[in-house]
Amino acid sequence: MKIATVVIRVLMGALLLFGSIVYFLKLFPQPVLTGDLKTFNEGLAASGYLMNLVKGLEFLCGLAFISGMFVRLANLVLLPISVNIIMVHLCLDPANIGAGAFLFLGNIFLIYRHWDSYKGIFVSK
C-alpha cells in the first residue's frame, strides 16, 4: 500500500505541475470550447474569477506531492479544487472527466492514507 501511495502522489504531482506550467507558459493553444462549458468559462472570466490563484495553488500542491513535503496540507488545499474540477466535468463535459476523476479519487485516497493526521480537525472542543 505504501508503494501505491507514493505512485499516486507522484502521478498527481506530475499532473498538477503539467497543468499549471502549461497554463502559465501557454505551451499549447487553448482548446476550443463549445456549448455549456464555453458559457461557464465565459462566466468565470466575466466574474473576475482568479484562475491564476487556482493554477498557482495547483503548482504548489504539485511541488508538494512530487517532493513529499507538506503532502497533508496540499491534500486539504487541493480538495475543493478537485471537487470543483470533477463537478464541472460531471455537469458540463462528462466525455473528458478522466484526469479530473483521477485527481479527485487520488486526493480522496491520499486523505484516507493520512487519515490519522486529519482526525483532529473533526474533534469539537
Short mmCIF file of C-alpha atoms in Angstrom, two decimals:
data_model
loop_
_atom_site.label_atom_id
_atom_site.label_comp_id
_atom_site.label_asym_id
_atom_site.label_seq_id
_atom_site.Cartn_x
_atom_site.Cartn_y
_atom_site.Cartn_z
CA MET A 1 0.00 0.00 0.00
CA LYS A 2 2.96 2.30 0.67
CA ILE A 3 4.18 1.93 -2.92
CA ALA A 4 0.70 2.70 -4.27
CA THR A 5 0.59 5.82 -2.11
CA VAL A 6 3.90 7.07 -3.49
CA VAL A 7 2.93 6.26 -7.09
CA ILE A 8 -0.43 8.03 -6.84
CA ARG A 9 1.13 11.01 -5.05
CA VAL A 10 3.85 11.42 -7.71
CA LEU A 11 1.40 10.97 -10.61
CA MET A 12 -0.93 13.57 -9.10
CA GLY A 13 2.00 15.91 -8.60
CA ALA A 14 3.10 15.46 -12.20
CA LEU A 15 -0.44 16.11 -13.46
CA LEU A 16 -0.78 19.26 -11.36
CA LEU A 17 2.63 20.58 -12.37
CA PHE A 18 1.99 19.87 -16.04
CA GLY A 19 -1.40 21.58 -15.99
CA SER A 20 -0.19 24.67 -14.17
CA ILE A 21 3.04 25.07 -16.17
CA VAL A 22 1.13 24.73 -19.45
CA TYR A 23 -1.36 27.34 -18.23
CA PHE A 24 1.24 29.90 -17.14
CA LEU A 25 3.68 29.44 -20.03
CA LYS A 26 0.92 28.94 -22.64
CA LEU A 27 2.78 25.99 -24.18
CA PHE A 28 -0.25 24.68 -26.04
CA PRO A 29 -3.14 26.53 -27.66
CA GLN A 30 -6.30 26.59 -25.58
CA PRO A 31 -8.84 24.00 -26.75
CA VAL A 32 -11.92 25.36 -28.47
CA LEU A 33 -14.81 25.17 -26.03
CA THR A 34 -18.41 24.80 -27.10
CA GLY A 35 -21.84 24.74 -25.53
CA ASP A 36 -22.37 24.94 -21.80
CA LEU A 37 -18.66 24.63 -20.98
CA LYS A 38 -17.92 27.70 -23.12
CA THR A 39 -20.69 29.64 -21.37
CA PHE A 40 -19.37 28.53 -17.99
CA ASN A 41 -15.80 29.64 -18.78
CA GLU A 42 -17.02 32.97 -20.15
CA GLY A 43 -18.98 33.47 -16.93
CA LEU A 44 -15.89 32.73 -14.85
CA ALA A 45 -13.86 35.22 -16.88
CA ALA A 46 -16.57 37.89 -16.61
CA SER A 47 -16.83 37.43 -12.85
CA GLY A 48 -13.13 38.07 -12.30
CA TYR A 49 -12.56 34.51 -11.07
CA LEU A 50 -8.91 34.25 -10.08
CA MET A 51 -7.75 31.39 -12.29
CA ASN A 52 -4.14 32.47 -11.72
CA LEU A 53 -4.63 31.85 -7.99
CA VAL A 54 -6.12 28.40 -8.61
CA LYS A 55 -3.33 27.44 -11.00
CA GLY A 56 -0.76 28.80 -8.56
CA LEU A 57 -2.21 26.61 -5.81
CA GLU A 58 -2.16 23.64 -8.19
CA PHE A 59 1.51 24.35 -8.90
CA LEU A 60 2.37 24.49 -5.18
CA CYS A 61 0.38 21.31 -4.47
CA GLY A 62 2.14 19.60 -7.38
CA LEU A 63 5.52 20.55 -5.92
CA ALA A 64 4.42 19.27 -2.51
CA PHE A 65 3.28 15.94 -3.96
CA ILE A 66 6.43 15.46 -6.03
CA SER A 67 8.77 16.39 -3.17
CA GLY A 68 6.79 14.54 -0.50
CA MET A 69 6.83 17.63 1.73
CA PHE A 70 3.63 19.16 3.14
CA VAL A 71 1.54 16.44 1.46
CA ARG A 72 -1.14 16.55 4.16
CA LEU A 73 -1.56 20.31 3.77
CA ALA A 74 -1.58 20.01 -0.02
CA ASN A 75 -4.35 17.40 0.25
CA LEU A 76 -6.55 19.86 2.12
CA VAL A 77 -5.78 22.75 -0.23
CA LEU A 78 -6.42 20.59 -3.29
CA LEU A 79 -9.68 19.04 -2.07
CA PRO A 80 -12.04 21.92 -3.01
CA ILE A 81 -10.20 22.37 -6.32
CA SER A 82 -10.55 18.69 -7.20
CA VAL A 83 -14.23 18.71 -6.19
CA ASN A 84 -14.79 21.71 -8.46
CA ILE A 85 -12.98 20.03 -11.36
CA ILE A 86 -15.00 16.83 -11.07
CA MET A 87 -18.31 18.68 -10.71
CA VAL A 88 -17.65 20.84 -13.77
CA HIS A 89 -16.83 17.77 -15.82
CA LEU A 90 -19.76 15.75 -14.46
CA CYS A 91 -22.21 18.52 -15.30
CA LEU A 92 -20.74 20.12 -18.41
CA ASP A 93 -18.16 17.84 -20.03
CA PRO A 94 -18.55 14.20 -18.99
CA ALA A 95 -16.59 12.93 -22.00
CA ASN A 96 -13.37 14.49 -20.64
CA ILE A 97 -13.71 13.53 -16.99
CA GLY A 98 -10.65 11.22 -16.87
CA ALA A 99 -7.95 13.49 -15.46
CA GLY A 100 -10.41 15.19 -13.10
CA ALA A 101 -11.64 11.84 -11.81
CA PHE A 102 -8.07 10.66 -11.25
CA LEU A 103 -7.23 13.85 -9.38
CA PHE A 104 -10.35 13.66 -7.19
CA LEU A 105 -10.03 9.94 -6.42
CA GLY A 106 -6.30 10.28 -5.82
CA ASN A 107 -6.96 13.16 -3.43
CA ILE A 108 -9.51 11.07 -1.51
CA PHE A 109 -7.09 8.11 -1.46
CA LEU A 110 -4.25 10.25 -0.06
CA ILE A 111 -6.53 11.73 2.60
CA TYR A 112 -7.57 8.19 3.55
CA ARG A 113 -3.91 7.08 3.75
CA HIS A 114 -3.04 10.02 6.05
CA TRP A 115 -6.32 9.91 7.99
CA ASP A 116 -4.61 9.93 11.40
CA SER A 117 -3.28 13.42 10.58
CA TYR A 118 -6.80 14.72 9.91
CA LYS A 119 -8.66 13.25 12.89
CA GLY A 120 -8.04 16.35 14.99
CA ILE A 121 -9.96 18.51 12.52
CA PHE A 122 -13.19 16.68 13.35
CA VAL A 123 -12.91 16.92 17.15
CA SER A 124 -15.08 19.57 18.79
CA LYS A 125 -13.73 21.38 21.81
#
